[in-house]
Coordinates of C-alpha atoms and ligand atoms in Angstrom, one line a residue:
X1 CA 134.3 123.4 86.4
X2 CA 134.6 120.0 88.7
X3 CA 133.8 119.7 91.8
X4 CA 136.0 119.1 94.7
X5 CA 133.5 118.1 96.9
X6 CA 133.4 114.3 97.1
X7 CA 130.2 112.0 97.1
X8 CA 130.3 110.1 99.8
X9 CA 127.9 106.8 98.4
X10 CA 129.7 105.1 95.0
X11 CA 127.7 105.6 92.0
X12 CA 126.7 102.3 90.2
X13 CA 127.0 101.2 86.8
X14 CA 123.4 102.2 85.7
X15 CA 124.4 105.7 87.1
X16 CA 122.4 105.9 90.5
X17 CA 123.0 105.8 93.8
X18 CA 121.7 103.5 96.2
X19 CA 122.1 103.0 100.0
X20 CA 122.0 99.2 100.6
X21 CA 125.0 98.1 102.3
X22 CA 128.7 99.6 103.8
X23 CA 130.2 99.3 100.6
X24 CA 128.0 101.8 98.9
X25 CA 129.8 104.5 101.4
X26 CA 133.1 106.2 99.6
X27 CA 133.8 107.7 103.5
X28 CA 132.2 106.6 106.3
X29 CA 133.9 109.3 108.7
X30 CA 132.7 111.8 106.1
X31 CA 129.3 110.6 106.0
X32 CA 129.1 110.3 110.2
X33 CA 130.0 113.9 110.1
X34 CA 127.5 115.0 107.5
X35 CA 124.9 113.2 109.9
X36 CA 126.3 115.1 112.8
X37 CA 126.0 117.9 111.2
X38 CA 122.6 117.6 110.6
X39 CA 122.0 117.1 114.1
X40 CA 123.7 120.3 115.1
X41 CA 121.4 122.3 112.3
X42 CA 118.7 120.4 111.0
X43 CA 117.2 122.7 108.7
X44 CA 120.3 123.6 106.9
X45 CA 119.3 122.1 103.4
X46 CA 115.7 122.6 103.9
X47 CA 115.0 123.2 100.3
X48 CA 117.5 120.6 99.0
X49 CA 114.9 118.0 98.2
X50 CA 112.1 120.9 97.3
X51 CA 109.6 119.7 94.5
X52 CA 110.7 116.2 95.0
X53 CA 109.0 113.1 96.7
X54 CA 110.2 110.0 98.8
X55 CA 108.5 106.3 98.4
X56 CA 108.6 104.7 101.8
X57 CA 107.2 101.0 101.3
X58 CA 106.9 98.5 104.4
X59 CA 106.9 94.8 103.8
X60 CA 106.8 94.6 107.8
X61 CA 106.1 96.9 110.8
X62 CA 108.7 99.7 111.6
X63 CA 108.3 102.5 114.1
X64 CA 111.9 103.9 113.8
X65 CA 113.0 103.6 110.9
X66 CA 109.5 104.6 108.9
X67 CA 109.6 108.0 111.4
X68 CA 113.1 109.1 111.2
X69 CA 112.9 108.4 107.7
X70 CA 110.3 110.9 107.1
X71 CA 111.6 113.2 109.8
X72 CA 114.3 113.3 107.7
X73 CA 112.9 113.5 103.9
X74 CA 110.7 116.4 105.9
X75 CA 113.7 118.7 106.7
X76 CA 115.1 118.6 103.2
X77 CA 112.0 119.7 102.3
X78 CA 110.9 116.6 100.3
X79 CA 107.4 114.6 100.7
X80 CA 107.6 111.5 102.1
X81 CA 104.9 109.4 101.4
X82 CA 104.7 105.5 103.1
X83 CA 102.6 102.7 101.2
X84 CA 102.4 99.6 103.7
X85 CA 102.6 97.6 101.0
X86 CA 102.3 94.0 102.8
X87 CA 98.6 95.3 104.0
X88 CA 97.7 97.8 101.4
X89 CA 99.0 96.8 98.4
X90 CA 99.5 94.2 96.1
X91 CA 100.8 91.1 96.8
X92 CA 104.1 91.2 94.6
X93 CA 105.6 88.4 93.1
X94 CA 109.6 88.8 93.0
X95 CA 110.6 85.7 90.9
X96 CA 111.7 86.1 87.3
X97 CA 109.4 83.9 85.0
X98 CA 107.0 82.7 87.7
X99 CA 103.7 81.6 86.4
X100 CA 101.3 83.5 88.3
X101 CA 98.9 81.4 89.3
X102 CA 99.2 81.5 93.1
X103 CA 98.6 83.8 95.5
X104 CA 100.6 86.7 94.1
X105 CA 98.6 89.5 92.0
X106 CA 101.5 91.8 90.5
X107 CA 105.2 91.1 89.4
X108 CA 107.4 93.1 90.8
X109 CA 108.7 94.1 86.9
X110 CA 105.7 96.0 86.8
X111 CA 105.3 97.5 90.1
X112 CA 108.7 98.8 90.4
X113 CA 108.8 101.1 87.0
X114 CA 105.4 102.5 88.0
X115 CA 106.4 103.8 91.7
X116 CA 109.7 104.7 89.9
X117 CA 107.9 107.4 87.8
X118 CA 105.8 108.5 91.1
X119 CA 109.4 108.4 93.4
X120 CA 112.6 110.7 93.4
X121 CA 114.2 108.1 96.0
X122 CA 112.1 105.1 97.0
X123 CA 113.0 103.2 99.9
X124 CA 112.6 99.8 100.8
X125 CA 112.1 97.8 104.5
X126 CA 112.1 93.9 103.6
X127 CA 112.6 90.8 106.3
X128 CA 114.0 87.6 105.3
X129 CA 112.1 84.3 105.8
X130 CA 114.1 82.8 108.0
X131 CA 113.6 79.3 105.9
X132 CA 115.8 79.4 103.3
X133 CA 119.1 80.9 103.7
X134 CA 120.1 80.7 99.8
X135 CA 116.7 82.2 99.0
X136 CA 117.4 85.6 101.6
X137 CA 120.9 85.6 101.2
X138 CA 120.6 86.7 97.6
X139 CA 118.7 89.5 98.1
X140 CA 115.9 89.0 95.5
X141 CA 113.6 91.6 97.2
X142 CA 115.5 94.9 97.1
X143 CA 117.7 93.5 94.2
X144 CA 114.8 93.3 92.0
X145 CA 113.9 96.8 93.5
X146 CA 116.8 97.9 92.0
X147 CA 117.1 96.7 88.8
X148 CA 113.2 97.7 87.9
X149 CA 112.8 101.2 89.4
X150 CA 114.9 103.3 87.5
X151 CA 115.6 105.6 91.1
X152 CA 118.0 105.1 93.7
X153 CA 116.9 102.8 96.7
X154 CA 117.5 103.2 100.0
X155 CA 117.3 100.2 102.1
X156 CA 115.1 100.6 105.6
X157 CA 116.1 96.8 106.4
X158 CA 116.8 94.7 103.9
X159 CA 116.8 90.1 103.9
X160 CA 120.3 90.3 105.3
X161 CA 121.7 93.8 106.5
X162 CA 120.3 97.0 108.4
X163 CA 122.4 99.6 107.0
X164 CA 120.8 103.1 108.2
X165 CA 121.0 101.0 111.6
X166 CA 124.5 100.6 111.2
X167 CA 125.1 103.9 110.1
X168 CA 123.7 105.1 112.8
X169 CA 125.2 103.1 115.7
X170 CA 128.6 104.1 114.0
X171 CA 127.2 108.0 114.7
X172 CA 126.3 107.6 118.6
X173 CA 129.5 105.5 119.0
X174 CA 131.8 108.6 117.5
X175 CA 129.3 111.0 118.9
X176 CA 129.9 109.4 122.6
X177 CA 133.9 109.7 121.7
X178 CA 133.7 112.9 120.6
X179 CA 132.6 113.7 124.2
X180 CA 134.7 111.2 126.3
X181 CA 137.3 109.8 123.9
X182 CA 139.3 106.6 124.9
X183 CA 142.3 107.5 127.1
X184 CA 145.7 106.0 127.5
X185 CA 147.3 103.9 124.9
X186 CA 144.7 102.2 124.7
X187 CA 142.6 101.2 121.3
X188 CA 138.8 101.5 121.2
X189 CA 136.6 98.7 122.3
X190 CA 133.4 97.4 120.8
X191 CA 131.8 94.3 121.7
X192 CA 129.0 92.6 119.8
X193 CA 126.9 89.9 122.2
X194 CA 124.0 87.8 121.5
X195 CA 121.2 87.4 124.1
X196 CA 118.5 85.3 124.4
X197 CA 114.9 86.1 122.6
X198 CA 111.6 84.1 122.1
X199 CA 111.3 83.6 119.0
X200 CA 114.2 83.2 115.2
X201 CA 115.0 86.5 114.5
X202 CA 117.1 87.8 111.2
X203 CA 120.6 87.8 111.8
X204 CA 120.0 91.7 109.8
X205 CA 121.2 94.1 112.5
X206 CA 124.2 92.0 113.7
X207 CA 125.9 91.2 110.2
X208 CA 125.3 94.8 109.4
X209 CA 127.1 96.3 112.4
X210 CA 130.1 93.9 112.0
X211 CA 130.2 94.9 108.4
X212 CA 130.1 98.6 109.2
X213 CA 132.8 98.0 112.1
X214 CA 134.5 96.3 109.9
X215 CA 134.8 98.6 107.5
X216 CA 135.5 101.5 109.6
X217 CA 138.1 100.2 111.2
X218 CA 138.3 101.8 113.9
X219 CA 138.3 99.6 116.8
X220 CA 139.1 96.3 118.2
X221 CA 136.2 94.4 117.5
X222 CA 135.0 91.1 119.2
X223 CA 131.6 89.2 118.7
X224 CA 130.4 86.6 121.3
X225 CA 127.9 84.4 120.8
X226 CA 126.8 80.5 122.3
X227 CA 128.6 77.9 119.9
X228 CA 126.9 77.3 116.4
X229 CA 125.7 80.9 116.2
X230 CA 128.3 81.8 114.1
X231 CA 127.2 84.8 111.4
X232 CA 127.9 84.7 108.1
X233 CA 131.9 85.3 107.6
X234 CA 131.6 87.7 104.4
X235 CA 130.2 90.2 107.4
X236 CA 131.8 88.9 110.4
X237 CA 135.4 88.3 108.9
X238 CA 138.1 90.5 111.0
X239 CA 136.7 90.7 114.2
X240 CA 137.2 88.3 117.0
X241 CA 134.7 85.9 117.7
X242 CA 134.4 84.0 120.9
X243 CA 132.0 82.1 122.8
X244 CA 133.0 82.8 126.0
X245 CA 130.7 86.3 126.9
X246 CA 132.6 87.1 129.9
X247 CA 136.1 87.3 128.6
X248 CA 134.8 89.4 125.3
X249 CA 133.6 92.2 127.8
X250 CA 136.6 92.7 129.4
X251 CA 137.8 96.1 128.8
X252 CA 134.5 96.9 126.5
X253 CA 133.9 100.5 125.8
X254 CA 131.1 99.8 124.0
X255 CA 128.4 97.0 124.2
X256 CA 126.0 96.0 121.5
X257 CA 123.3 93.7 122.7
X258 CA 121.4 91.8 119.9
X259 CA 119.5 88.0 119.2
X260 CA 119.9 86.7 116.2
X261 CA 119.0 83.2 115.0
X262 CA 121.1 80.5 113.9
X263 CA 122.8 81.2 110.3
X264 CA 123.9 77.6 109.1
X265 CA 121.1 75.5 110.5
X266 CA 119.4 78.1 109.2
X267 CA 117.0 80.6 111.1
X268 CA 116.5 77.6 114.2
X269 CA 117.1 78.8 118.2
X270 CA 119.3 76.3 119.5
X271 CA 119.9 78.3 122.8
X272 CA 117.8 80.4 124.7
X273 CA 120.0 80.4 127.7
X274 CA 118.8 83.4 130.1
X275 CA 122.5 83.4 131.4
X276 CA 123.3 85.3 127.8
X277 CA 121.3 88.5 128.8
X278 CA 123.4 91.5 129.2
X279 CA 123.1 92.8 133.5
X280 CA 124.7 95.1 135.3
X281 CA 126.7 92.5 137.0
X282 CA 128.3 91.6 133.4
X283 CA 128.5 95.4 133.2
X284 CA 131.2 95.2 135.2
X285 CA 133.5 93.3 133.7
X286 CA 133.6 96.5 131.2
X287 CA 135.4 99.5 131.1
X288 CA 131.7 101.2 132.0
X289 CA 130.5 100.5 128.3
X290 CA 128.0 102.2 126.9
X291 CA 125.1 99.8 126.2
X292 CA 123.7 99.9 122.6
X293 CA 120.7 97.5 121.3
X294 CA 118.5 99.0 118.0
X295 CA 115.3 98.3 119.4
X296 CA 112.6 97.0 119.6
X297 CA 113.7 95.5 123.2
X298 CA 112.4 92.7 125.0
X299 CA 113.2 93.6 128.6
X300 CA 114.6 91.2 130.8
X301 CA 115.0 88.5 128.1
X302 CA 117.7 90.5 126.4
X303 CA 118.7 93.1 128.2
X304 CA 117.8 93.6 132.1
X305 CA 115.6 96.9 133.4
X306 CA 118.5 97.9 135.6
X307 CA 120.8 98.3 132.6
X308 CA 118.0 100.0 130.7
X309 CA 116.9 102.6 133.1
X310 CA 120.7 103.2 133.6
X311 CA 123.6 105.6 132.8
X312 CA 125.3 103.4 130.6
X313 CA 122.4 102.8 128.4
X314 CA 122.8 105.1 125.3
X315 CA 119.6 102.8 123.3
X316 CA 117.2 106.6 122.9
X317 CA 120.1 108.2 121.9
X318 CA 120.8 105.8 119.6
X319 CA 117.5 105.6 118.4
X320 CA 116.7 109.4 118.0
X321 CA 120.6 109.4 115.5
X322 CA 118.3 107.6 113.3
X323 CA 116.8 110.4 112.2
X324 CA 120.1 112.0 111.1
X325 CA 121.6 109.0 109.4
X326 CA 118.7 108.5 107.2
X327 CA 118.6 112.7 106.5
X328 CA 122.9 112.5 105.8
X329 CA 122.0 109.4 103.1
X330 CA 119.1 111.3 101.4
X331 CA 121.2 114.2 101.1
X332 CA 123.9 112.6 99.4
X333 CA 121.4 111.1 97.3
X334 CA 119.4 114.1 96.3
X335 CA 123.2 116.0 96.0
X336 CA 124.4 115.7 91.8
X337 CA 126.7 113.7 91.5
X338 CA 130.1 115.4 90.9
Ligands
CP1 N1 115.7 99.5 114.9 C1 114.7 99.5 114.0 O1 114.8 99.3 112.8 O2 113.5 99.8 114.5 P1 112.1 99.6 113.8 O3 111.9 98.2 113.5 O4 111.0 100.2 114.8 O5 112.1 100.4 112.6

């Protein structure tokens, strides 16, 4: 007999499914109330993953997204296990036909198959370089992932997007509705603004939540940034984009405060100008947004203390949804496909 249910992430061609970007979600609302679910009754499908084991591997440091992920593996009763591979493994070489002669020990065509036999689900964090945009924008790291291992992939931060990040801000924004929806004939707000940082970061986190707004649909959706910070436009197409910070939070239900580094002049700061960061007195300008930012935080550089310590910060909230995005993508994983 078939079954009605739907799955909520598309099956590929080679017949497995991966989480790596938006457009591997059939239903986002679906997939936001599967997490919610979750969160409401954590230990609902605590034998769902039984018998089975999860392959966390860290090309860089993490401290959410490597706990909430096993946090979640843990309540579906599977056994995460996390190989820092960057200081415990192998160097892996990711290029097809390289000659090995250089610094890298093992090809990634024969690392993948092997943790594919050990793995049910093996999940990848990556970080781009930041000096070659063609090099990161193709995705060679988690792509090669993909075509070697044989299991799906989940992405914990990938060259280019962040997507349990993104599914997760979309959670705490619909959670927060849920509990004070928008009023009036009004449409829903979101703003996306840079701020200023120290030092190049990816542009991961922002092209990933204007993909995920994006395809949700849901809101009226403005990014603001200082000129020549522009994102790359197969993420950022369909909202509004500005450079004038001020005017974008007017009326803002919900703020999203993020650095990123420059995308065509690629991975360079050309503006570090302290008059970005997100303060209370910009606050106002809002309709008493709720403040989001993925952490890790530098305080007073991006965001100020007072807007931290504050009501309208919802950043822990945020943070501790992680936990149910990664456990609602696992599921749906670990669920046969229909
Ligand atoms: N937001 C996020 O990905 O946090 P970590 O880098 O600590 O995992």
């Amino acid at each position: 007999m078939e079954s009605s249910v739907q799955s909520l992430l598309k099956t590929r061609d080679s017949g497995i499914k991966s989480f790596i970007s938006a457009h591997d979600v059939t239903n986002i609302n679906a997939l936001v109330a599967k997490a919610l679910d979750y969160k409401a009754n954590p230990l609902k499908d605590k034998t769902l993953g039984e018998n089975k084991r999860i392959g966390l591997l860290f090309l860089n440091p993490s401290l959410r997204t490597r706990l909430s992920t096993q946090v979640a593996a843990a309540n579906l009763g599977m056994e995460p296990i996390v190989f820092n591979v960057d200081k415990e493994g192998w160097a892996l070489e990711f290029e097809e036909g390289a000659i090995m002669s250089g610094s890298t020990v093992e090809h990634i065509k024969d690392a993948a198959p092997v943790l594919g036999n050990y793995f049910d689900i093996l999940c990848i964090r990556t970080f781009p370089s930041l000096k070659n945009r063609e090099d990161d924008y193709s995705e060679l790291y988690i792509s090669q992932f993909m075509k070697y291992c044989g299991v799906p992939v989940i992405s914990l931060e990938s060259a280019t997007l962040h997507p349990l990040q993104s599914l997760t801000d979309i959670i705490t924004i619909k959670e927060v509705l849920n509990q004070q929806p928008v009023t009036g004939n009004r449409q829903l707000k979101i703003v996306l603004t840079w701020a200023p940082h120290v030092k190049p970061l990816p542009q991961c986190v922002a092209n990933s939540f204007a993909q995920w707004v994006n395809a949700w649909g849901e809101a009226d959706f403005v990014i603001t940034h200082p000129e020549e910070y522009e994102l790359d436009e197969q993420f950022s197409k369909g909202a509004t984009i500005t450079h004038n910070q001020d005017e974008a939070l007017k009326d803002a239900d919900f703020v999203y405060v993020k650095n990123w580094s420059t995308f065509k002049d690629y991975g360079k700061i050309y503006e570090n100008d302290p008059a970005w960061m997100m303060t209370e007195e910009k606050l106002k300008l809002t309709n008493n947004a709720k403040v989001m930012h993925c952490l890790p935080v530098r305080r007073n550089v991006e965001l100020s203390d007072e807007i931290l310590d504050g009501p309208n910060s919802i950043v822990t909230q945020q943070a501790a949804n992680r936990v149910w995005a990664a456990q609602a993508v696992i599921s749906e994983i670990l669920t046969p496909i229909p």
